[in-house]
Coordinates of C-alpha atoms and ligand atoms in Angstrom, one line a residue:
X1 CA 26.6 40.9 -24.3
X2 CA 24.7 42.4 -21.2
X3 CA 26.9 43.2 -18.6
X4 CA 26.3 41.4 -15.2
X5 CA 28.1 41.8 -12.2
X6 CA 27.4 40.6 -8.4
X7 CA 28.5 41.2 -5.3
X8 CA 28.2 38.3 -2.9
X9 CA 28.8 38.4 0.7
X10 CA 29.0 35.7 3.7
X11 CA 26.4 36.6 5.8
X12 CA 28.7 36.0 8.9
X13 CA 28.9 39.3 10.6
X14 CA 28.0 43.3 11.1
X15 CA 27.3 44.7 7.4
X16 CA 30.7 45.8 6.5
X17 CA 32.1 49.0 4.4
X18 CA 33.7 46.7 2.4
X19 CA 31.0 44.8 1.3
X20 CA 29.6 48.3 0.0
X21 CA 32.5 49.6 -1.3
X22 CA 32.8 46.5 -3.6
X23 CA 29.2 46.8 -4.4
X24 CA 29.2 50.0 -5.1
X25 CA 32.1 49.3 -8.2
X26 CA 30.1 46.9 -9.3
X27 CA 26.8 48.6 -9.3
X28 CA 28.4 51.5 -11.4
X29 CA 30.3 49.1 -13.6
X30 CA 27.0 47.3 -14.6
X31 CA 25.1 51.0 -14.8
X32 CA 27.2 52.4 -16.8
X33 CA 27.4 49.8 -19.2
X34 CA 23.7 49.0 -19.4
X35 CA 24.1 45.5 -17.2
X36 CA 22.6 43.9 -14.2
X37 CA 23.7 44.0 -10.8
X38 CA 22.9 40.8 -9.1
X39 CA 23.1 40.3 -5.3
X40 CA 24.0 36.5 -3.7
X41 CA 24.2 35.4 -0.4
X42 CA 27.1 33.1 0.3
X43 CA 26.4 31.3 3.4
X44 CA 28.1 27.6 2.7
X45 CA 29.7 28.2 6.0
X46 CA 26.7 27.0 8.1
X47 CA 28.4 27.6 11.2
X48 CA 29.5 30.8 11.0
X49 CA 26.3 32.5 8.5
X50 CA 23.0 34.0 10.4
X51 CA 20.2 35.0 8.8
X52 CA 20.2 37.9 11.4
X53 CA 23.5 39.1 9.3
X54 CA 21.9 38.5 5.9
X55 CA 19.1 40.9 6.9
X56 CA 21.9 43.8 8.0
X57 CA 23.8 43.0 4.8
X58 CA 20.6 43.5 2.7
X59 CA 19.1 46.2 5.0
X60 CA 23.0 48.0 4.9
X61 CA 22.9 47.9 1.2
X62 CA 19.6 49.5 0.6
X63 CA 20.3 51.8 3.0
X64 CA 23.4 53.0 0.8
X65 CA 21.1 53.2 -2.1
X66 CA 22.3 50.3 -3.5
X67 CA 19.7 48.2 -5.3
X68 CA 19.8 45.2 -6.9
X69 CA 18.2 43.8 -10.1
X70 CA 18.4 40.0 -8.5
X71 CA 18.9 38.7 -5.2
X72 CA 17.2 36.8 -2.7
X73 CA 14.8 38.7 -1.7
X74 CA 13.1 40.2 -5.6
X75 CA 14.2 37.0 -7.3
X76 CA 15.6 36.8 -10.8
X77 CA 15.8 34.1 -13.2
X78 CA 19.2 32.7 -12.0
X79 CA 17.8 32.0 -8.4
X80 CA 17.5 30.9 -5.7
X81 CA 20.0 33.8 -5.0
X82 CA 20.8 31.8 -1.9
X83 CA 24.0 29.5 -2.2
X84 CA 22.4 27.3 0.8
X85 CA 20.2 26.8 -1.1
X86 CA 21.8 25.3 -4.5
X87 CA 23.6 22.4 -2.8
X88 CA 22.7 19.8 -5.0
X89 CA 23.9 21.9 -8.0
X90 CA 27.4 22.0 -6.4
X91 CA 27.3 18.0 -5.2
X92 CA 26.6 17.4 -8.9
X93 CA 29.3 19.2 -10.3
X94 CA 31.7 18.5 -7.7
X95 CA 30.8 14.6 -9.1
X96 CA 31.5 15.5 -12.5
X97 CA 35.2 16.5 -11.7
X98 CA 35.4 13.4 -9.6
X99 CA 34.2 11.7 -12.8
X100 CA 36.7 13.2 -15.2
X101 CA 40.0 12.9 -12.8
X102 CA 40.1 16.4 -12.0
X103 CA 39.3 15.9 -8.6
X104 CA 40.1 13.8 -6.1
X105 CA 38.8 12.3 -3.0
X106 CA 40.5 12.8 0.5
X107 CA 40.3 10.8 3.4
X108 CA 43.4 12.4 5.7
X109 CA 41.3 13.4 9.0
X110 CA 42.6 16.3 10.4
X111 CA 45.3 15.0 12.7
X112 CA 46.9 13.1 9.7
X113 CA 46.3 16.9 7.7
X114 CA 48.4 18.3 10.5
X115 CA 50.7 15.5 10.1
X116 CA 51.2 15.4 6.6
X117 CA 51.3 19.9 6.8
X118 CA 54.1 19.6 9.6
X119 CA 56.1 16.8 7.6
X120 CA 55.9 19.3 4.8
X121 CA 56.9 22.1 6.1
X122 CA 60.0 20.4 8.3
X123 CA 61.1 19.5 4.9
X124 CA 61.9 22.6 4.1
X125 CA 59.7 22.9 0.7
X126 CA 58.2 25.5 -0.6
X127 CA 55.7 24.4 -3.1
X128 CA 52.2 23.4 -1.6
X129 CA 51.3 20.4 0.3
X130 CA 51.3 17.1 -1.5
X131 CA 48.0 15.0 -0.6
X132 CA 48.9 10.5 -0.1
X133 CA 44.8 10.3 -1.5
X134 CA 45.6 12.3 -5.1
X135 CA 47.9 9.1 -5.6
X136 CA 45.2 6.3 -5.3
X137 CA 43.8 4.6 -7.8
X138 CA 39.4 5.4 -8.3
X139 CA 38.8 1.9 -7.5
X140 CA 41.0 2.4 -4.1
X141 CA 39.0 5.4 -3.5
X142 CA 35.4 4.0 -4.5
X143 CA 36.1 1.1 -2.0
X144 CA 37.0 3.7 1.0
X145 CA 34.0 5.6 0.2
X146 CA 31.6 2.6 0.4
X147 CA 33.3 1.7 3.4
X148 CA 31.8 5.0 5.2
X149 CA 35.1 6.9 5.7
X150 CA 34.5 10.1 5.5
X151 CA 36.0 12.3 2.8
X152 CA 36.6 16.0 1.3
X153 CA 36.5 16.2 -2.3
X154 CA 39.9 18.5 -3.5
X155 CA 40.6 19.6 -6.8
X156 CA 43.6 18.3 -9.0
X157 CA 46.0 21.1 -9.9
X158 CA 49.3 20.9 -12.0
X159 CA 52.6 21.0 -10.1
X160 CA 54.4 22.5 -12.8
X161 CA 54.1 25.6 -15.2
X162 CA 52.3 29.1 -14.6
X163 CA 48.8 30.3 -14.4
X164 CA 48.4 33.7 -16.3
X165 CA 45.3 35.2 -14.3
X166 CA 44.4 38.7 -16.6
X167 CA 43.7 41.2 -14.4
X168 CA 41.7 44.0 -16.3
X169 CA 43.6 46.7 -13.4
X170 CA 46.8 44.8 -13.3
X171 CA 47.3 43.2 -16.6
X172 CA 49.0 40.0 -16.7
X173 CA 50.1 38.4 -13.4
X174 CA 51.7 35.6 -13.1
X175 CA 51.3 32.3 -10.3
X176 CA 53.6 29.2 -10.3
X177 CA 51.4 26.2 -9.9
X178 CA 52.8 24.6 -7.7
X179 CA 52.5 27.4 -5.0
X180 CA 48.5 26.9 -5.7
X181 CA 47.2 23.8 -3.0
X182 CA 44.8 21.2 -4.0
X183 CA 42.4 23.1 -3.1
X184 CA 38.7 21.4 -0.9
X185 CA 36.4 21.9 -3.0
X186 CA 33.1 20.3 -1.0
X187 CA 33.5 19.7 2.6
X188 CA 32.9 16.3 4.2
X189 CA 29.2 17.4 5.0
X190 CA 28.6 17.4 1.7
X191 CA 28.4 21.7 1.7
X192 CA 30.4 23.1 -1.2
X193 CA 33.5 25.3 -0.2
X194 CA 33.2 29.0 -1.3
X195 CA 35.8 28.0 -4.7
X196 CA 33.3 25.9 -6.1
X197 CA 29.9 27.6 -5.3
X198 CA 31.1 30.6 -6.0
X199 CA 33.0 29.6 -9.7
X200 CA 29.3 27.4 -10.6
X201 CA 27.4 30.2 -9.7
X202 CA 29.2 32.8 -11.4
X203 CA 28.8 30.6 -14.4
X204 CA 24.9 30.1 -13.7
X205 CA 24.0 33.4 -13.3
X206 CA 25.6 34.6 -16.3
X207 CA 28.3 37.3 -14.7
X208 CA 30.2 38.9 -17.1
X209 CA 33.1 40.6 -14.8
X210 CA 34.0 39.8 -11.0
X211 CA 34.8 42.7 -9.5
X212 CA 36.2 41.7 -5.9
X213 CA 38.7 42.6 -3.5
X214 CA 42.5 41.7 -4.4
X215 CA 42.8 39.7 -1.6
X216 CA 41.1 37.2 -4.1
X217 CA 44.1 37.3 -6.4
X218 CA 45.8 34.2 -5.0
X219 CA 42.5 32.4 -5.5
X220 CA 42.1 33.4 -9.2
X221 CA 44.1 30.1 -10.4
X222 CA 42.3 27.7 -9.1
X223 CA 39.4 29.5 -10.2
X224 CA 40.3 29.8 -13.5
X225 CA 41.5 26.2 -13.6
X226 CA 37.6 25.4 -12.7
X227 CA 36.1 27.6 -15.4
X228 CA 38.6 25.5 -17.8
X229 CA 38.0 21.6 -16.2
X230 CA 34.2 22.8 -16.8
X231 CA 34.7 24.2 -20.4
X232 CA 33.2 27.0 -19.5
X233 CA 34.0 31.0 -20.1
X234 CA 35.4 32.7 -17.3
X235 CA 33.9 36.2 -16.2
X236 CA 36.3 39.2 -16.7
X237 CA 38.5 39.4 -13.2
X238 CA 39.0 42.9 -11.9
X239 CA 40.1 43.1 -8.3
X240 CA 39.8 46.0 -6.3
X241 CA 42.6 47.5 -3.7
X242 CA 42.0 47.0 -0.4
X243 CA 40.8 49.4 2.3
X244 CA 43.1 50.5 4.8
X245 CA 43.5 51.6 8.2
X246 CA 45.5 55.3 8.3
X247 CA 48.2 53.2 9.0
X248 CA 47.7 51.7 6.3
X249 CA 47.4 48.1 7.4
X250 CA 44.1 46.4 6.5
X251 CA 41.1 48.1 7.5
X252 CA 39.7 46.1 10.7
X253 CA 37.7 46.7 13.3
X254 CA 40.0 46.8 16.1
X255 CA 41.5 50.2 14.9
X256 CA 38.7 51.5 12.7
X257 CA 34.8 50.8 13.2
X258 CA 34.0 48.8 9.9
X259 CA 30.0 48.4 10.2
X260 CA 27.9 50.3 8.1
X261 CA 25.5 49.7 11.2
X262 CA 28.2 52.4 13.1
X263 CA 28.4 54.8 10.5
X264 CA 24.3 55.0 10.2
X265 CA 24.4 55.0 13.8
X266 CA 27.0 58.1 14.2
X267 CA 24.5 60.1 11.5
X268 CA 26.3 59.9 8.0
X269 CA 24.4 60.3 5.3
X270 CA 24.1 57.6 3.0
X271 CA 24.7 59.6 0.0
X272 CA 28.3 60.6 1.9
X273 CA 29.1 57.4 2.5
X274 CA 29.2 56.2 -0.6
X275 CA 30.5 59.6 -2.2
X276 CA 33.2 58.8 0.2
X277 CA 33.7 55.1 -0.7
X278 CA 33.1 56.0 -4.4
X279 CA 36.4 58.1 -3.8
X280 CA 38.5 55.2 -2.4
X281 CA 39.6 54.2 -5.7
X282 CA 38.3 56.3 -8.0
X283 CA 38.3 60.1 -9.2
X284 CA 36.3 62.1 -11.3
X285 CA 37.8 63.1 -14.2
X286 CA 37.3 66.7 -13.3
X287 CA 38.6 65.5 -9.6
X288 CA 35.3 67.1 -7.7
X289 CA 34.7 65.7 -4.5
X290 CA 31.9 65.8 -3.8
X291 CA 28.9 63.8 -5.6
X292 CA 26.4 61.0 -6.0
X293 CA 25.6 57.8 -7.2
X294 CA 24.3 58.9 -10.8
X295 CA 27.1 61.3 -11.4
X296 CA 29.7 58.3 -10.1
X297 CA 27.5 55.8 -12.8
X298 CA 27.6 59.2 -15.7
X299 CA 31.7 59.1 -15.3
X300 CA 32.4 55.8 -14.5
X301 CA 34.9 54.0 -16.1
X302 CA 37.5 51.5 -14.6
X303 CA 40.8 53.6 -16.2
X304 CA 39.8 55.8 -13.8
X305 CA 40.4 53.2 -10.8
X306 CA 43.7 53.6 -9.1
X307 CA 45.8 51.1 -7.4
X308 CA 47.2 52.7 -4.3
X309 CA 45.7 51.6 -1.0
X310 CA 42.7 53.3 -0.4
X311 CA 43.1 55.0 3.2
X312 CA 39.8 55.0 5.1
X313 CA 40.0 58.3 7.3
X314 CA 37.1 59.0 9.0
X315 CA 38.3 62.8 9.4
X316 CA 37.8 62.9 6.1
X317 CA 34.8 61.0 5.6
X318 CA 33.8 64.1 8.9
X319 CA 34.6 66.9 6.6
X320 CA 32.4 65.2 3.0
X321 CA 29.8 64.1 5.1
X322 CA 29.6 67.7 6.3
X323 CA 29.3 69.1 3.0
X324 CA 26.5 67.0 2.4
X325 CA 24.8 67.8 5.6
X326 CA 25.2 71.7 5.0
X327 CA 24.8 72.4 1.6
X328 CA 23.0 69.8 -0.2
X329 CA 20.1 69.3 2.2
X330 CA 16.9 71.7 2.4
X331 CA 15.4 72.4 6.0
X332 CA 12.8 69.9 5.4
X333 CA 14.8 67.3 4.3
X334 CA 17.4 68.2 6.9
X335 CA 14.3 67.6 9.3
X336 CA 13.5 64.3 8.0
X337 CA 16.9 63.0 8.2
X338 CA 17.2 63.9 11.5
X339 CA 14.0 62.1 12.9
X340 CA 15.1 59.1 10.6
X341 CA 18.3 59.4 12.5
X342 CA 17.5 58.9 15.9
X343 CA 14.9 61.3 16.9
X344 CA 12.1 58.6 15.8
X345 CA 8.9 56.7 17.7
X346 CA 11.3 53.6 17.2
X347 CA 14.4 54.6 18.8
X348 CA 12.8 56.8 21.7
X349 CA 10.8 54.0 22.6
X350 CA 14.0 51.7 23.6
X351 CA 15.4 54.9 25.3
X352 CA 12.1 55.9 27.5
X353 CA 12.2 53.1 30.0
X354 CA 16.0 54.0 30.5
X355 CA 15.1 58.1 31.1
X356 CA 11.8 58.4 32.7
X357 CA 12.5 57.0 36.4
X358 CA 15.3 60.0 36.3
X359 CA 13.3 63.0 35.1
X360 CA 11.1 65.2 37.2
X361 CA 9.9 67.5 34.0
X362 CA 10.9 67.8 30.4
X363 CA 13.8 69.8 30.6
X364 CA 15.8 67.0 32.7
X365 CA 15.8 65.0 30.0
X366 CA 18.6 66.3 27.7
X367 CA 20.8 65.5 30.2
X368 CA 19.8 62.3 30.4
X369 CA 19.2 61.2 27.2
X370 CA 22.3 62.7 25.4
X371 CA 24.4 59.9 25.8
X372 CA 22.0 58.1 23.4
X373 CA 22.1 60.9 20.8
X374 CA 26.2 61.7 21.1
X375 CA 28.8 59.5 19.1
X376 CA 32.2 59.8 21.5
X377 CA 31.7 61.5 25.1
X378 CA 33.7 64.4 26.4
X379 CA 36.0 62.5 29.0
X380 CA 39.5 63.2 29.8
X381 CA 42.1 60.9 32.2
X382 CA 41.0 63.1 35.1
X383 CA 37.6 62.2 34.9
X384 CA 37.9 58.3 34.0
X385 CA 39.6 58.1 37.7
X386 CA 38.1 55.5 39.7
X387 CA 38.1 54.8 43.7
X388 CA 40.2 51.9 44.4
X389 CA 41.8 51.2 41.1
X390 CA 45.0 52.8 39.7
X391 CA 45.4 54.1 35.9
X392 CA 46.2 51.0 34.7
X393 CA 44.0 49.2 36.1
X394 CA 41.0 51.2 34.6
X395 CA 42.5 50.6 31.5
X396 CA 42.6 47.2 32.2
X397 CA 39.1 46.5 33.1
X398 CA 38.4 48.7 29.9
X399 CA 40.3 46.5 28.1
X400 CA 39.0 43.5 29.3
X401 CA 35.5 44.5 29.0
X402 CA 35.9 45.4 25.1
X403 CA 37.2 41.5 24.2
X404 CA 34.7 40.1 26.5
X405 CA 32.0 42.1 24.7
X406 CA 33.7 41.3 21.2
X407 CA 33.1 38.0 22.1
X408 CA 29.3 38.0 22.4
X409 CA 27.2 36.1 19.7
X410 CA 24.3 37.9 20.7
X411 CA 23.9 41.9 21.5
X412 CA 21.5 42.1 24.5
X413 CA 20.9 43.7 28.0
X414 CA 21.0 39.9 29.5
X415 CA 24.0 38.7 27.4
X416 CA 26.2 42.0 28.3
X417 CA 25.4 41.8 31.5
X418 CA 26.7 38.1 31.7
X419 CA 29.9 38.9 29.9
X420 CA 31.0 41.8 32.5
X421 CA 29.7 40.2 35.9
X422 CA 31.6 37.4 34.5
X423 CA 34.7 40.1 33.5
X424 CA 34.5 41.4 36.6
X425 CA 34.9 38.1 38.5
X426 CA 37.9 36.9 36.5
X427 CA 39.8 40.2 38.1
X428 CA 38.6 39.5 41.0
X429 CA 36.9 43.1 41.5
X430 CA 33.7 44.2 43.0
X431 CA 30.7 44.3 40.3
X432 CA 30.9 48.2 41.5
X433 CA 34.7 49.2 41.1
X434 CA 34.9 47.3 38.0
X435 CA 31.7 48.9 36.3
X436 CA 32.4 52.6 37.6
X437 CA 35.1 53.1 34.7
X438 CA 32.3 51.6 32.2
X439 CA 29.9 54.2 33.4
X440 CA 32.6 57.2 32.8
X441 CA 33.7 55.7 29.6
X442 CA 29.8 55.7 28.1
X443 CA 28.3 58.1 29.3
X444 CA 30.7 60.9 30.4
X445 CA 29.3 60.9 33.8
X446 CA 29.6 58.8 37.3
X447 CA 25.9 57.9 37.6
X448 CA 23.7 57.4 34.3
X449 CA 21.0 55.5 32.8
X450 CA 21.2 51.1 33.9
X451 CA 24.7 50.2 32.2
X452 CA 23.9 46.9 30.6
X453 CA 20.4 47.9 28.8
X454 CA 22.2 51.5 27.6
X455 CA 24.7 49.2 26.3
X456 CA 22.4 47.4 24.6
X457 CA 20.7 50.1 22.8
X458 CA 23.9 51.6 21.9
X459 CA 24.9 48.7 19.8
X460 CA 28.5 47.3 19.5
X461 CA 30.1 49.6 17.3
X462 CA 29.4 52.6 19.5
X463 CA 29.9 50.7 22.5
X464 CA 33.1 50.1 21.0
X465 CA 34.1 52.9 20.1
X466 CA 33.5 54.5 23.3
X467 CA 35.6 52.2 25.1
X468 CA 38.4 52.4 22.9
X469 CA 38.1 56.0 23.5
X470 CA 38.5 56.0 27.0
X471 CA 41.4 53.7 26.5
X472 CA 43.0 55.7 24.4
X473 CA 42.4 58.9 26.1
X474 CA 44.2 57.9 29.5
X475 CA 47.2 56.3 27.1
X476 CA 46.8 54.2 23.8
X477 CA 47.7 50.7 23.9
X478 CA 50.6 49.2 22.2
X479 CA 51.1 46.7 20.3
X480 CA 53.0 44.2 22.6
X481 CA 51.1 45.8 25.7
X482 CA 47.9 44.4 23.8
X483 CA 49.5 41.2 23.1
X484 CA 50.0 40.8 26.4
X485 CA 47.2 41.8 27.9
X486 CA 45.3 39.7 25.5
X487 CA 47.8 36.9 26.8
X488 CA 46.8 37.3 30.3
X489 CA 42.8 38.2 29.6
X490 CA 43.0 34.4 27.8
X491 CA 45.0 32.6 30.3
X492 CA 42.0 33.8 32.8
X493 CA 39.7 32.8 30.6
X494 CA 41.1 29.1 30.5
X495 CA 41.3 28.5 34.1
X496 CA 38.1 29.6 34.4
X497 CA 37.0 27.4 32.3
X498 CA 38.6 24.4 33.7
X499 CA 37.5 25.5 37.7
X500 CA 34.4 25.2 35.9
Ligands
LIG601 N1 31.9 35.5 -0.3 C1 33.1 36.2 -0.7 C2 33.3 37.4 0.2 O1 32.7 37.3 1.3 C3 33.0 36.7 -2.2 C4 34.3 36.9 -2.9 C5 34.0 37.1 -4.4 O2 33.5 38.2 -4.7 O3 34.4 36.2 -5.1 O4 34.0 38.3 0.0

C-alpha cells in the first residue's frame, strides 16, 4: 500500500502556522514512508472562501518548502483538487444515504432549529438534539420536497452504544453516541458540508492516514460512521495536539500573530520555521535542535510525536531562527535572502512614492524608510503621549482602531482609511488627535510617511502587532477591560448603524 496523506485547508483567511505545521507531519509521514502528499482546497463554505486566500495558502506552503505531489494547481489523477468543484460527487452520495435510510431530510428553518435547540436544552438533557423530520416517513418527506420546501440533508446516527474512534497517538477513545448530533451533511443550497466532502474525498483520493489537528477528534464518529454507511475503508486517524499560546490557551491571533504572511514578513527563514514547527511535537531521537526538512523526513517516525501542548514562543522561534541566520547561511546566500526579504525592486517600489517627497539626498532616507524594514518600533508610554487625550484614552483609540482594522475584508490604503475616519468619528475625536497615537504606535515617530498607504504596505499582521505593542507598552489589557471595551466599541458600532 502507498502511503497517501493530505492536508486540506479552507481557503477562508491569512495562511496560517497551523495549516503548515499539519502539513508539514504529513509531508514527513508520507516521505518517509515512500507515499504521496496530496494538497486540497476545501472551500464548500462559499461565503466565507476567497481565491485571494487559496493563493496565500498555496504561495505560504511553497514558501515553507512544502511541495505537493497533487493539488490544484499540478493536478493529479484524483482531481479536481478543488472541493467546489466536486459538487455533484457529494449531491450523489448524499442521495445514496437518503436512499438507504441513513440519512434524512430536514425541513426545521432556523427559527424552529432554535426552537427545538432551546426546548432541548430547557429540558435539561444532555444527549444531542432530537430532530421531529428523522421521524417521518420517506413518502412524508418526498411530498415536502416536491412541494419546494427547502431542506438540509442530516445524517442518521445511533442513540445508543459507543463509537471506538482508534487513534494511532492515543489508542482507543471512546464516544457515546448519543453525545454525537445528526450531523448536516449538504446544506440547503445543495453545497456539501465539510463531514461529507471531506469523508468522499478522502475515500476518492485514496488517503491512507489523516493526520489533522485534535480538535477533529469529536468529529471522528460521524466520520467513521460515513466510511461504514459507504462500506468503505477508513484512512488511519492520527490527530495532532494543538498549538498554543504561552499561556497555553489555543494559539490565536489576538495574542500571538498566526500568519505565515507575518513571520515571512518579520524575516524568518523558512527553513527555521519549519525546523521550529517540526519541533512542536516532535524530537529527534538524538534531541538536536536545530535541522531541516530531510533530516526531519530521515528520522521521522510518529513514536516520536508527543502529546503535550505544543507552546508556540516566538522567543524561541527568535533564538532557532538565529541559528539559522548566523551559522548556516554563506555571505552570498545571506545576501540573497536579504534582497528576497524586503530589500527587492518589488517591495521598494510600494515604499518609493511614500519616501521620496521627504528626502533631500540619499542619506535621509534611512530615516525614513526604516519603519518599513523594522518589525516592533522603539516606543515607550512617554513617547505614545498625545495632546488632548489622556493615557487611556490613547489606548482606547488604539484599541479601537485594531478591531476596526480586524474587521476589514479588504487590506488597502482606501479601505483603512475608511475604517479609522469612520473610528475616529464614532469617538467623537478630531481625524488629527485620534491618528496622532497611530502615527507613534507605527512608526516610532510624531510625523512619518501618509498613515493609511504605510498601513497598507505594512500588511495586517505587522500593523497589528505594532498596535498591540503600543497597547501593551503603556499597560496591557485585561481580560474584562477587553470585554468591556469591546462591549462599548460594539454598542457604537450599532447606533451608528441605526442613525444610518
Ligand atoms: N478543512 C479542514 C480544516 O480547515 C480540514 C480538517 C481535516 O484535515 O480533516 O482544518
Amino acid at each position: 500500500m502507498t502511503v497517501r496523506t493530505r492536508v486540506a485547508p479552507s481557503p477562508t483567511g491569512d495562511p496560517h502556522v497551523g495549516t503548515a505545521y499539519v502539513a508539514l507531519f504529513n509531508y514527513c509521514f508520507a516521505k518517509a514512508n515512500g507515499g504521496e502528499f496530496i494538497l486540497r482546497i476545501e472551500d464548500t463554505d462559499q461565503v466565507r472562501s476567497t481565491q485571494a486566500s487559496e493563493k496565500m495558502i498555496m504561495d505560504a506552503l511553497r514558501w515553507v518548502g512544502l511541495n505537493w505531489d497533487e493539488g490544484p494547481d499540478v493536478g493529479g489523477p484524483c482531481g479536481p483538487y478543488r472541493q467546489s468543484e466536486r459538487s455533484e460527487l457529494y449531491q450523489k452520495y448524499a442521495q445514496q444515504l437518503l436512499d438507504a435510510d441513513h440519512a434524512f431530510r430536514c425541513f426545521l428553518t432556523p427559527a424552529e432549529l432554535a426552537e427545538v435547540r432551546a426546548q432541548h436544552q430547557a429540558s435539561g438533557a444532555k444527549t444531542a438534539m432530537p430532530n421531529p423530520y428523522s421521524e417521518i416517513t420517506r413518502d412524508e418527506s418526498d411530498a415536502l420536497a416536491a412541494s419546494g420546501k427547502p431542506f438540509v440533508v442530516r445524517m442518521r446516527v445511533p442513540t445508543d452504544g459507543i463509537c471506538t474512534v482508534h487513534d494511532l497517538l492515543r489508542g482507543d477513545i471512546e464516544i457515546a453516541w448519543d453525545q454525537v448530533d445528526m450531523q448536516v451533511l449538504l446544506k440547503s443550497d445543495g453545497m456539501p458540508t465539510y463531514h461529507l466532502a471531506n469523508v468522499v474525498d478522502d475515500h476518492h483520493m485514496g488517503i491512507t492516514h489523516v493526520l489533522r489537528g485534535e480538535e477533529w477528534i469529536s468529529s471522528a464518529p460521524k466520520h467513521l460512521l460515513l466510511y461504514q454507511y459507504f462500506g468503505w475503508e477508513a484512512p488511519t486517524l492520527c490527530h495532532l495536539p494543538l498549538l498554543r499560546n504561552p499561556d497555553r490557551s489555543k494559539l490565536s491571533k489576538r495574542k500571538n500573530p498566526t500568519s505565515i504572511l507575518y513571520y515571512q514578513r518579520m524575516g524568518y527563514l523558512p527553513e527555521a520555521l519549519l525546523n521550529y514547527l517540526g519541533r512542536m511535537a516532535w524530537s529527534m531521537p538524538d534531541e538536536s535542535e536545530q535541522f531541516d526538512l530531510s533530516t526531519m523526513i530521515e528520522h521521522f517516525s510518529l513514536e516520536r510525536i508527543s502529546l503535550g501542548g505544543p507552546i508556540f514562543d516566538v522567543t524561541k522561534l527568535d533564538w532557532l531562527n538565529g541559528t539559522w541566520i548566523r551559522d548556516e547561511l554563506s555571505d552570498d546566500e545571506f545576501m540573497d535572502r536579504v534582497v528576497k526579504w524586503a530589500v527587492n525592486r518589488d517591495y521598494l517600489k510600494a515604499v518609493i512614492p511614500l519616501v521620496r517627497p521627504r528626502i533631500n539626498k540619499w542619506s535621509d532616507l534611512p530615516g525614513h524608510a526604516a519603519l518599513f524594514l523594522e518589525g516592533l518600533v522603539d516606543i515607550t508610554a512617554d513617547s505614545l503621549e498625545s495632546k488632548g487625550l489622556e493615557q487611556d484614552d490613547v489606548r482606547r483609540v488604539l484599541c479601537y482602531s485594531l478591531w476596526a482594522l480586524d474587521g476589514l475584508t479588504d487590506w488597502t490604503g482606501e479601505a483603512i482609511n475608511g475604517a479609522l475616519r469612520k473610528t475616529a468619528e464614532l469617538m467623537d475625536l478630531k481625524l488629527r488627535v485620534f491618528l496622532s497615537p497611530l502615527f507613534i504606535a507605527i512608526s516610532g515617530k510624531k510625523n512619518s510617511t501618509p498613515l493609511f498607504n504605510t498601513l497598507a504596505i505594512l500588511g495586517r499582521d505587522l500593523t497589528r502587532a505594532r498596535l498591540r505593542n503600543a497597547i501593551n507598552v503603556i499597560k496591557p489589557m485585561s481580560g474584562k477591560e477587553q470585554t468591556r471595551w469591546k462591549k462599548q466599541y460594539d454598542a457604537l458600532q450599532h447606533s451608528d448603524e441605526q442613525d444610518g
